[in-house]
CSV table of C-alpha atoms and ligand atoms in Angstrom, one decimal:
chain,number,residue,atom,x,y,z
A,1,VAL,CA,0.0,0.0,0.0
A,2,ALA,CA,1.0,3.6,-0.4
A,3,ARG,CA,0.8,5.7,2.8
A,4,VAL,CA,0.0,9.4,2.7
A,5,ASP,CA,0.9,11.6,5.8
A,6,VAL,CA,-0.9,14.8,6.9
A,7,THR,CA,1.4,16.9,4.7
A,8,GLY,CA,0.3,15.0,1.6
A,9,ALA,CA,3.7,13.3,1.3
A,10,LEU,CA,3.9,9.6,0.2
A,11,GLU,CA,5.8,6.6,1.4
A,12,ALA,CA,6.3,3.9,-1.2
A,13,ASP,CA,4.9,0.3,-0.8
A,14,ASP,CA,5.7,-1.0,2.6
A,15,GLY,CA,5.5,-4.6,1.4
A,16,ASP,CA,2.5,-5.3,3.6
A,17,ARG,CA,0.6,-8.1,1.8
A,18,SER,CA,-1.4,-9.2,4.8
A,19,ASP,CA,-4.6,-8.2,3.0
A,20,PRO,CA,-4.2,-8.7,-0.8
A,21,GLN,CA,-7.1,-6.2,-1.3
A,22,ASP,CA,-4.9,-3.5,0.1
A,23,ALA,CA,-2.0,-4.2,-2.2
A,24,ASP,CA,-3.0,-1.3,-4.5
A,25,ALA,CA,-4.6,1.1,-2.1
A,26,LEU,CA,-3.9,4.6,-0.8
A,27,VAL,CA,-3.9,4.8,3.0
A,28,LEU,CA,-4.7,8.3,4.1
A,29,PRO,CA,-4.9,10.0,7.5
A,30,GLY,CA,-8.4,10.6,9.0
A,31,PHE,CA,-10.2,13.6,7.4
A,32,VAL,CA,-11.8,16.4,9.5
A,33,ASN,CA,-15.1,18.0,8.8
A,34,ALA,CA,-14.6,21.2,10.7
A,35,HIS,CA,-18.0,22.9,10.1
A,36,SER,CA,-21.3,21.1,10.3
A,37,HIS,CA,-24.9,22.0,10.9
A,38,ALA,CA,-26.3,18.5,10.9
A,39,PHE,CA,-30.0,19.5,10.9
A,40,GLN,CA,-29.6,21.5,7.7
A,41,ARG,CA,-29.2,18.2,5.8
A,42,ALA,CA,-33.0,18.1,5.8
A,43,LEU,CA,-33.0,21.1,3.3
A,44,ARG,CA,-31.2,19.1,0.5
A,45,GLY,CA,-33.4,19.1,-2.6
A,46,ARG,CA,-36.2,21.2,-1.0
A,47,VAL,CA,-34.6,24.7,-1.6
A,48,GLU,CA,-33.6,24.3,-5.3
A,49,LEU,CA,-36.6,26.2,-6.7
A,50,ARG,CA,-37.5,29.8,-7.6
A,51,SER,CA,-40.7,31.1,-6.3
A,52,ALA,CA,-42.8,33.2,-8.7
A,53,ALA,CA,-43.9,35.4,-5.8
A,54,ARG,CA,-40.3,35.9,-4.6
A,55,PRO,CA,-38.1,35.5,-7.6
A,56,HIS,CA,-35.0,36.9,-5.9
A,57,ASP,CA,-33.3,34.0,-4.0
A,58,ASP,CA,-30.2,34.4,-1.9
A,59,PHE,CA,-28.7,33.4,1.4
A,60,TRP,CA,-31.3,35.4,3.4
A,61,ALA,CA,-34.2,33.7,1.6
A,62,TRP,CA,-32.6,30.3,2.1
A,63,ARG,CA,-32.2,31.2,5.8
A,64,THR,CA,-36.0,31.8,6.1
A,65,THR,CA,-36.7,28.2,5.1
A,66,MET,CA,-33.9,26.9,7.3
A,67,TYR,CA,-35.5,28.7,10.3
A,68,GLU,CA,-38.9,27.2,9.5
A,69,ASP,CA,-37.2,23.7,9.9
A,70,ALA,CA,-35.4,24.8,13.0
A,71,ARG,CA,-38.6,25.8,14.7
A,72,ARG,CA,-40.2,22.4,14.2
A,73,LEU,CA,-37.5,20.0,15.1
A,74,GLU,CA,-37.8,17.9,18.3
A,75,VAL,CA,-34.8,16.3,20.1
A,76,ASP,CA,-35.3,12.9,18.4
A,77,ASP,CA,-35.6,14.6,15.0
A,78,VAL,CA,-32.2,16.3,15.5
A,79,GLU,CA,-30.7,13.0,16.5
A,80,ALA,CA,-32.1,11.2,13.4
A,81,LEU,CA,-30.8,13.9,11.0
A,82,ALA,CA,-27.4,14.0,12.7
A,83,ALA,CA,-27.0,10.2,12.5
A,84,TRP,CA,-27.9,10.4,8.8
A,85,ALA,CA,-25.4,13.2,8.1
A,86,TYR,CA,-22.7,11.7,10.3
A,87,ALA,CA,-23.1,8.3,8.6
A,88,ASP,CA,-22.6,9.8,5.2
A,89,MET,CA,-19.5,11.7,6.5
A,90,LEU,CA,-17.9,8.5,7.8
A,91,LYS,CA,-18.5,6.8,4.5
A,92,ALA,CA,-16.9,9.8,2.8
A,93,GLY,CA,-13.8,9.4,4.9
A,94,PHE,CA,-14.4,12.0,7.6
A,95,THR,CA,-13.4,10.6,10.9
A,96,THR,CA,-14.1,13.7,12.9
A,97,VAL,CA,-16.8,16.4,12.8
A,98,GLY,CA,-17.1,19.8,14.4
A,99,GLU,CA,-20.8,20.5,15.0
A,100,PHE,CA,-21.5,24.3,15.1
A,101,HIS,CA,-24.5,23.9,17.4
A,102,TYR,CA,-27.0,26.6,18.1
A,103,LEU,CA,-30.3,24.8,18.3
A,104,HIS,CA,-30.2,24.7,22.1
A,105,HIS,CA,-33.7,25.1,23.5
A,106,ASP,CA,-37.1,23.5,23.3
A,107,ARG,CA,-39.6,24.5,20.6
A,108,GLY,CA,-41.0,27.3,22.9
A,109,GLY,CA,-37.5,28.7,23.3
A,110,ARG,CA,-37.2,27.5,26.9
A,111,PRO,CA,-33.9,26.0,28.0
A,112,PHE,CA,-33.9,22.2,28.8
A,113,SER,CA,-32.8,21.3,32.3
A,114,VAL,CA,-30.0,19.2,30.8
A,115,PRO,CA,-28.4,20.0,27.4
A,116,GLU,CA,-30.8,17.6,25.5
A,117,MET,CA,-29.8,18.7,22.0
A,118,SER,CA,-26.1,18.4,22.6
A,119,LEU,CA,-26.7,14.9,24.0
A,120,ALA,CA,-28.8,14.0,20.9
A,121,LEU,CA,-25.8,14.9,18.7
A,122,ALA,CA,-23.5,12.9,20.9
A,123,ARG,CA,-25.7,9.8,20.7
A,124,ALA,CA,-25.9,10.1,16.9
A,125,ALA,CA,-22.1,10.4,16.6
A,126,ALA,CA,-21.6,7.4,19.0
A,127,ALA,CA,-24.1,5.3,17.2
A,128,VAL,CA,-22.3,5.6,13.8
A,129,GLY,CA,-18.8,5.8,15.3
A,130,ILE,CA,-17.6,9.3,14.2
A,131,ARG,CA,-15.5,11.5,16.6
A,132,LEU,CA,-17.6,14.6,17.6
A,133,VAL,CA,-16.6,18.0,18.8
A,134,VAL,CA,-19.7,20.0,19.7
A,135,LEU,CA,-19.0,23.7,19.3
A,136,GLU,CA,-21.5,25.2,21.7
A,137,THR,CA,-22.6,28.4,20.0
A,138,ALA,CA,-23.4,31.7,21.6
A,139,TYR,CA,-26.4,33.6,20.2
A,140,ALA,CA,-28.1,36.6,21.7
A,141,ARG,CA,-30.1,38.7,19.2
A,142,GLY,CA,-31.6,38.9,15.7
A,143,GLY,CA,-29.0,41.4,14.6
A,144,PRO,CA,-27.9,45.0,15.4
A,145,GLY,CA,-31.0,46.6,17.0
A,146,ARG,CA,-33.2,43.7,15.9
A,147,PRO,CA,-35.0,41.5,18.4
A,148,LEU,CA,-35.0,37.7,18.1
A,149,THR,CA,-37.5,36.2,15.7
A,150,GLU,CA,-39.6,33.3,16.9
A,151,ALA,CA,-37.2,30.7,15.4
A,152,GLN,CA,-34.2,32.4,16.9
A,153,ARG,CA,-35.6,32.1,20.4
A,154,ARG,CA,-34.4,28.5,20.4
A,155,PHE,CA,-30.8,29.6,19.7
A,156,ALA,CA,-30.4,32.5,22.2
A,157,PHE,CA,-29.2,33.0,25.8
A,158,SER,CA,-30.0,36.2,27.8
A,159,SER,CA,-26.4,36.6,29.0
A,160,ALA,CA,-22.9,35.4,28.3
A,161,GLU,CA,-22.8,33.9,31.8
A,162,GLU,CA,-26.0,31.8,31.1
A,163,PHE,CA,-24.4,30.6,27.8
A,164,LEU,CA,-21.1,29.7,29.5
A,165,ALA,CA,-22.9,27.8,32.2
A,166,HIS,CA,-24.8,25.9,29.5
A,167,ALA,CA,-21.5,25.1,27.7
A,168,ALA,CA,-20.0,23.8,31.0
A,169,ARG,CA,-23.0,21.6,31.6
A,170,ALA,CA,-22.7,20.2,28.0
A,171,ARG,CA,-19.0,19.5,28.5
A,172,GLU,CA,-19.8,17.5,31.6
A,173,ALA,CA,-22.7,15.7,30.1
A,174,LEU,CA,-21.0,14.8,26.8
A,175,ALA,CA,-17.7,13.4,28.3
A,176,PRO,CA,-19.2,10.0,29.1
A,177,LEU,CA,-20.3,9.7,25.5
A,178,GLY,CA,-16.8,10.5,24.2
A,179,ALA,CA,-17.7,13.8,22.7
A,180,GLN,CA,-15.6,17.0,23.2
A,181,VAL,CA,-16.9,20.5,23.6
A,182,GLY,CA,-15.5,23.7,22.2
A,183,LEU,CA,-17.0,27.2,22.0
A,184,ALA,CA,-18.4,29.3,19.2
A,185,LEU,CA,-19.8,32.8,18.6
A,186,HIS,CA,-22.5,32.6,16.0
A,187,SER,CA,-21.5,35.8,14.3
A,188,VAL,CA,-21.0,39.5,15.1
A,189,ARG,CA,-24.5,39.9,13.9
A,190,ALA,CA,-26.0,37.6,16.6
A,191,CYS,CA,-23.6,38.6,19.4
A,192,PRO,CA,-23.1,42.1,20.8
A,193,ARG,CA,-19.6,43.1,21.7
A,194,PRO,CA,-19.8,42.4,25.5
A,195,PHE,CA,-21.0,38.9,24.7
A,196,ILE,CA,-18.1,38.4,22.3
A,197,GLU,CA,-15.6,39.6,24.9
A,198,ALA,CA,-17.0,37.3,27.6
A,199,VAL,CA,-17.0,34.2,25.5
A,200,ALA,CA,-13.6,34.9,24.0
A,201,ALA,CA,-12.1,35.4,27.5
A,202,ALA,CA,-13.7,32.1,28.7
A,203,ALA,CA,-12.3,30.2,25.7
A,204,HIS,CA,-8.9,31.7,26.4
A,205,ALA,CA,-9.0,30.9,30.1
A,206,GLN,CA,-10.3,27.3,29.5
A,207,GLU,CA,-8.0,26.7,26.5
A,208,LEU,CA,-11.0,25.8,24.4
A,209,VAL,CA,-11.2,26.3,20.6
A,210,LEU,CA,-13.4,29.2,19.5
A,211,HIS,CA,-15.1,29.2,16.1
A,212,VAL,CA,-17.0,32.2,14.5
A,213,HIS,CA,-18.9,32.7,11.3
A,214,ALA,CA,-17.5,35.9,9.8
A,215,CYS,CA,-17.6,37.8,6.5
A,216,GLU,CA,-19.9,35.3,4.8
A,217,GLN,CA,-22.3,38.0,3.5
A,218,ARG,CA,-21.7,41.6,2.5
A,219,ARG,CA,-24.7,42.7,4.5
A,220,GLU,CA,-23.0,41.4,7.7
A,221,LEU,CA,-20.0,43.7,6.9
A,222,GLU,CA,-22.2,46.7,6.2
A,223,GLU,CA,-24.2,46.2,9.5
A,224,CYS,CA,-21.0,45.7,11.5
A,225,LEU,CA,-19.5,48.8,10.1
A,226,ALA,CA,-22.7,50.8,10.9
A,227,GLU,CA,-22.8,49.4,14.5
A,228,HIS,CA,-19.1,49.4,15.5
A,229,GLY,CA,-17.3,51.6,12.9
A,230,ILE,CA,-15.1,48.6,12.0
A,231,GLY,CA,-15.6,45.3,10.1
A,232,PRO,CA,-16.2,41.9,11.7
A,233,ILE,CA,-12.5,40.7,11.8
A,234,ALA,CA,-11.3,44.0,13.3
A,235,LEU,CA,-14.2,43.8,15.9
A,236,LEU,CA,-13.2,40.3,16.8
A,237,GLU,CA,-9.6,41.4,17.2
A,238,ALA,CA,-10.6,44.3,19.4
A,239,ALA,CA,-12.8,42.0,21.5
A,240,GLY,CA,-10.0,39.6,22.1
A,241,ALA,CA,-11.5,36.8,20.0
A,242,LEU,CA,-8.6,36.2,17.6
A,243,GLY,CA,-5.8,33.8,18.6
A,244,PRO,CA,-4.2,30.4,17.6
A,245,ARG,CA,-7.3,28.5,18.9
A,246,THR,CA,-9.7,30.7,16.8
A,247,THR,CA,-11.2,29.5,13.5
A,248,ILE,CA,-13.0,32.0,11.3
A,249,VAL,CA,-15.7,30.2,9.3
A,250,HIS,CA,-16.1,31.4,5.6
A,251,GLY,CA,-14.0,34.6,5.5
A,252,THR,CA,-15.5,35.1,2.1
A,253,HIS,CA,-15.3,38.9,2.0
A,254,VAL,CA,-12.1,39.5,4.1
A,255,ASP,CA,-9.8,42.3,2.9
A,256,ALA,CA,-6.0,42.6,3.0
A,257,GLU,CA,-6.1,44.2,6.5
A,258,ASP,CA,-8.3,41.4,7.8
A,259,ILE,CA,-5.9,38.8,6.4
A,260,ALA,CA,-3.0,40.5,8.1
A,261,ARG,CA,-4.9,40.4,11.4
A,262,LEU,CA,-5.8,36.7,11.0
A,263,ALA,CA,-2.2,35.8,10.2
A,264,ALA,CA,-0.7,37.8,13.1
A,265,ALA,CA,-3.1,36.2,15.5
A,266,GLY,CA,-2.4,32.6,14.2
A,267,CYS,CA,-6.1,32.0,13.3
A,268,THR,CA,-7.3,29.2,11.0
A,269,VAL,CA,-9.9,29.9,8.3
A,270,CYS,CA,-12.5,27.2,7.6
A,271,LEU,CA,-14.0,27.2,4.1
A,272,THR,CA,-17.1,25.3,3.1
A,273,PRO,CA,-16.8,25.6,-0.7
A,274,SER,CA,-19.8,23.4,-1.7
A,275,THR,CA,-22.1,25.2,0.7
A,276,GLU,CA,-20.7,28.7,-0.1
A,277,ARG,CA,-21.3,27.8,-3.8
A,278,ASN,CA,-24.8,26.5,-3.1
A,279,LEU,CA,-25.8,29.6,-1.1
A,280,GLY,CA,-24.2,32.1,-3.6
A,281,ASP,CA,-21.9,33.6,-0.9
A,282,GLY,CA,-19.0,34.6,-3.2
A,283,LEU,CA,-15.4,33.6,-3.6
A,284,CYS,CA,-12.9,33.9,-0.7
A,285,PRO,CA,-9.4,35.3,-1.4
A,286,THR,CA,-8.0,31.9,-0.5
A,287,ALA,CA,-4.6,32.4,-2.2
A,288,GLU,CA,-4.0,35.6,-0.2
A,289,LEU,CA,-4.8,33.8,3.0
A,290,VAL,CA,-2.4,31.0,2.1
A,291,ALA,CA,0.3,33.5,1.1
A,292,ALA,CA,0.0,35.1,4.5
A,293,GLY,CA,0.5,31.8,6.2
A,294,VAL,CA,-3.1,31.3,7.4
A,295,PRO,CA,-4.0,27.6,7.7
A,296,LEU,CA,-7.1,26.5,5.9
A,297,CYS,CA,-9.5,23.7,6.8
A,298,VAL,CA,-12.9,22.6,5.3
A,299,GLY,CA,-16.4,21.7,6.3
A,300,THR,CA,-19.5,20.4,4.5
A,301,ASP,CA,-21.6,22.9,6.5
A,302,SER,CA,-25.2,22.6,5.2
A,303,HIS,CA,-24.5,19.1,3.8
A,304,ALA,CA,-26.1,19.6,0.4
A,305,ARG,CA,-23.1,17.5,-0.6
A,306,ILE,CA,-20.9,15.4,1.7
A,307,ASP,CA,-17.8,14.6,-0.3
A,308,LEU,CA,-14.4,15.4,1.1
A,309,VAL,CA,-12.7,15.2,-2.3
A,310,ASP,CA,-15.0,17.7,-3.8
A,311,GLU,CA,-14.7,20.1,-0.7
A,312,LEU,CA,-10.9,19.9,-0.9
A,313,ARG,CA,-10.5,20.3,-4.7
A,314,SER,CA,-13.0,23.2,-4.7
A,315,LEU,CA,-10.5,25.2,-2.6
A,316,GLU,CA,-8.1,25.1,-5.6
A,317,ASP,CA,-10.8,25.0,-8.4
A,318,HIS,CA,-12.5,28.2,-7.1
A,319,GLU,CA,-9.2,30.0,-7.0
A,320,ARG,CA,-8.4,28.9,-10.6
A,321,LEU,CA,-11.7,30.5,-11.7
A,322,ARG,CA,-11.2,33.6,-9.7
A,323,MET,CA,-7.6,34.2,-10.6
A,324,GLU,CA,-7.5,32.7,-14.1
A,325,ARG,CA,-4.4,30.6,-13.2
A,326,ARG,CA,-3.5,27.0,-12.4
A,327,ASN,CA,-2.1,25.4,-9.3
A,328,VAL,CA,-2.8,28.6,-7.3
A,329,LEU,CA,-2.6,27.1,-3.8
A,330,VAL,CA,0.1,24.5,-4.6
A,331,PRO,CA,3.4,25.4,-2.9
A,332,PRO,CA,6.3,26.0,-5.4
A,333,GLY,CA,8.0,22.7,-6.1
A,334,GLY,CA,5.0,20.8,-4.6
A,335,ARG,CA,1.9,19.0,-5.9
A,336,LEU,CA,-1.8,19.4,-5.4
A,337,ALA,CA,-1.9,16.9,-2.5
A,338,HIS,CA,0.6,19.2,-0.5
A,339,ALA,CA,-2.0,22.0,-0.7
A,340,LEU,CA,-5.2,19.9,0.0
A,341,ILE,CA,-4.3,17.1,2.3
A,342,PRO,CA,-3.2,19.3,5.2
A,343,ALA,CA,-6.4,21.3,4.9
A,344,GLY,CA,-8.4,18.1,5.1
A,345,THR,CA,-6.5,16.6,8.0
A,346,ALA,CA,-4.0,18.4,10.4
A,347,ALA,CA,-5.5,21.9,10.1
A,348,GLY,CA,-9.0,20.7,10.8
A,349,ALA,CA,-7.8,18.6,13.7
A,350,ARG,CA,-6.0,21.6,15.2
A,351,ALA,CA,-9.1,23.8,14.6
A,352,LEU,CA,-11.2,21.4,16.6
A,353,GLY,CA,-8.6,20.4,19.2
A,354,ALA,CA,-9.0,16.8,18.1
A,355,ALA,CA,-6.5,14.0,17.9
A,356,ILE,CA,-6.6,12.0,14.6
A,357,GLU,CA,-3.3,10.0,14.9
A,358,GLU,CA,-5.1,6.6,15.2
A,359,ASP,CA,-7.5,7.2,12.3
A,360,ARG,CA,-7.0,6.1,8.7
A,361,VAL,CA,-8.9,6.0,5.5
A,362,VAL,CA,-8.3,3.5,2.7
A,363,VAL,CA,-9.1,4.5,-0.9
A,364,ASP,CA,-8.8,2.5,-4.1
A,365,MET,CA,-5.8,3.6,-6.0
A,366,PRO,CA,-6.8,5.2,-9.3
A,367,ILE,CA,-5.5,3.4,-12.4
A,368,GLU,CA,-2.9,6.2,-12.9
A,369,GLY,CA,-1.1,5.3,-9.7
A,370,ARG,CA,0.9,2.3,-8.4
A,371,ALA,CA,1.5,1.7,-4.8
A,372,ALA,CA,4.9,0.1,-5.5
A,373,ASP,CA,6.5,3.4,-6.5
A,374,ALA,CA,6.2,6.6,-4.5
A,375,ALA,CA,6.3,8.8,-7.7
A,376,ASP,CA,3.5,6.8,-9.3
A,377,ALA,CA,1.6,6.8,-6.1
A,378,ALA,CA,1.8,10.6,-6.0
A,379,ILE,CA,0.2,10.7,-9.4
A,380,GLY,CA,-2.5,8.3,-8.2
A,381,LEU,CA,-3.2,10.5,-5.2
A,382,ASP,CA,-3.5,13.7,-7.3
A,383,ALA,CA,-5.7,11.8,-9.8
A,384,TRP,CA,-8.0,11.0,-6.9
A,385,LEU,CA,-8.1,14.6,-5.7
A,386,VAL,CA,-8.8,15.9,-9.2
A,387,GLY,CA,-11.2,13.2,-10.5
A,388,GLY,CA,-12.2,10.9,-7.6
A,389,SER,CA,-15.0,11.1,-5.1
A,390,SER,CA,-15.9,9.9,-1.6
A,391,ARG,CA,-17.4,6.9,-3.2
A,392,ASP,CA,-13.9,5.6,-3.7
A,393,VAL,CA,-13.5,5.3,0.1
A,394,ARG,CA,-13.2,1.6,1.1
A,395,ASP,CA,-12.3,1.4,4.8
A,396,VAL,CA,-12.4,4.0,7.6
A,397,VAL,CA,-10.8,3.5,11.0
A,398,VAL,CA,-11.6,5.9,13.9
A,399,ALA,CA,-9.3,5.7,16.9
A,400,GLY,CA,-8.2,2.2,15.9
A,401,ARG,CA,-11.8,0.9,15.4
A,402,THR,CA,-13.0,0.0,11.9
A,403,VAL,CA,-16.3,1.8,11.3
A,404,VAL,CA,-16.5,1.5,7.5
A,405,SER,CA,-15.5,-1.7,5.7
A,406,LYS,CA,-15.5,-2.2,2.0
A,407,GLY,CA,-17.7,0.9,1.7
A,408,CYS,CA,-20.3,-0.4,4.2
A,409,LEU,CA,-21.0,1.2,7.6
A,410,ALA,CA,-20.7,-1.0,10.6
A,411,ALA,CA,-23.9,0.7,12.0
A,412,ASP,CA,-27.3,-0.1,10.6
A,413,GLU,CA,-27.7,2.1,7.6
A,414,GLY,CA,-31.3,1.0,6.9
A,415,ASP,CA,-32.4,2.1,10.3
A,416,ILE,CA,-30.6,5.4,10.1
A,417,ALA,CA,-32.2,6.1,6.7
A,418,ALA,CA,-35.7,5.1,7.9
A,419,ARG,CA,-35.5,7.5,10.9
A,420,ALA,CA,-34.2,10.4,8.7
A,421,ARG,CA,-37.0,9.8,6.2
A,422,ARG,CA,-39.6,10.1,9.0
A,423,VAL,CA,-38.2,13.6,9.8
A,424,LEU,CA,-38.2,14.6,6.2
A,425,HIS,CA,-41.8,13.6,5.8
A,426,LYS,CA,-42.7,15.7,8.8
A,427,LEU,CA,-40.9,18.8,7.4
A,428,ALA,CA,-42.2,18.3,3.9
B,1,ZN,ZN1,-22.2,27.6,9.4
């Protein structure tokens, strides 16, 4: 077999013939899905239409439908949708998921006595065998000067202290299920500055990762500028929220000064190319981030598509279209794998504070490659990144345990699909 490390480098055939099926396979590190909203999987296929009454469709129109779903979901529904999304992630080669979780309260907006929704996510992850980091997400308001809408009441806490107490309870409740907890700020839109400061200080003091949606939509930048006189990244910096454990999700509309701030603070940027494309967000200046030394990771976000190969190659493909060049993110003297494999593995693991050393993913070697020769294997790996898909994933091992074997999940896929279908019928 040909082994690939987290830098995208290859070792030639190690002579292991214990399993003849593996003789011509690529053995990769575990991949990390650093940004997930599991319940949004339910929107796939239901939002690809243009209403005659409201012909202009964009992120905000999509969000209205997403909120309608969010209002109606019970704890069991969230567990069923998460098991479905997480099962597909595992089969795609993701061994770890970061769940950016803000659907905290019951349907009336009242807090549960225990963190029921976080527990539902952890049960779903444990049932399929994926490693989970729940990013407990702070949410406080509908926007600058805007009260919460009815749907948003399920997301919100009345104070940062109340939110941090919830996150601490979740951390305690999830530990026995093997799930980790990190912190998130939904956005500068949903969190006023004192809230951002308090959550950032807690993340720093407790050495927890901190994720934030930022600069996804131009309207967010305009509103932030109107409220604070500075943009979202400058505000996060001023509020103490940037640092080596901070991950900025999207960063679509960052400018040169923002990029310098992110680089100086040691932040990671998480892109979700298939979702950003589906929602019409725009193109992130990814090449400029890489040139400044900002690590990139990826997530499947709304899960319209769960395919790690597509997510990774889209980092490069979108830059080729934006800049009218080739091999934009590839380091000089390097290959495509050197740009993409670290984003799919080590950078995501670092962004979530997760350990993936005991994970591996076995993929069929494309016909261009040969495991017996490292140079040929490198061609096979890049052929997979350019032209392959997650369907080529054969085996997946999480923390030493095989959870996908010959493309089949160890967990009961029929049961997972039946439960998800019941939720889809309810939402339809
Ligand atoms: Zn998101």
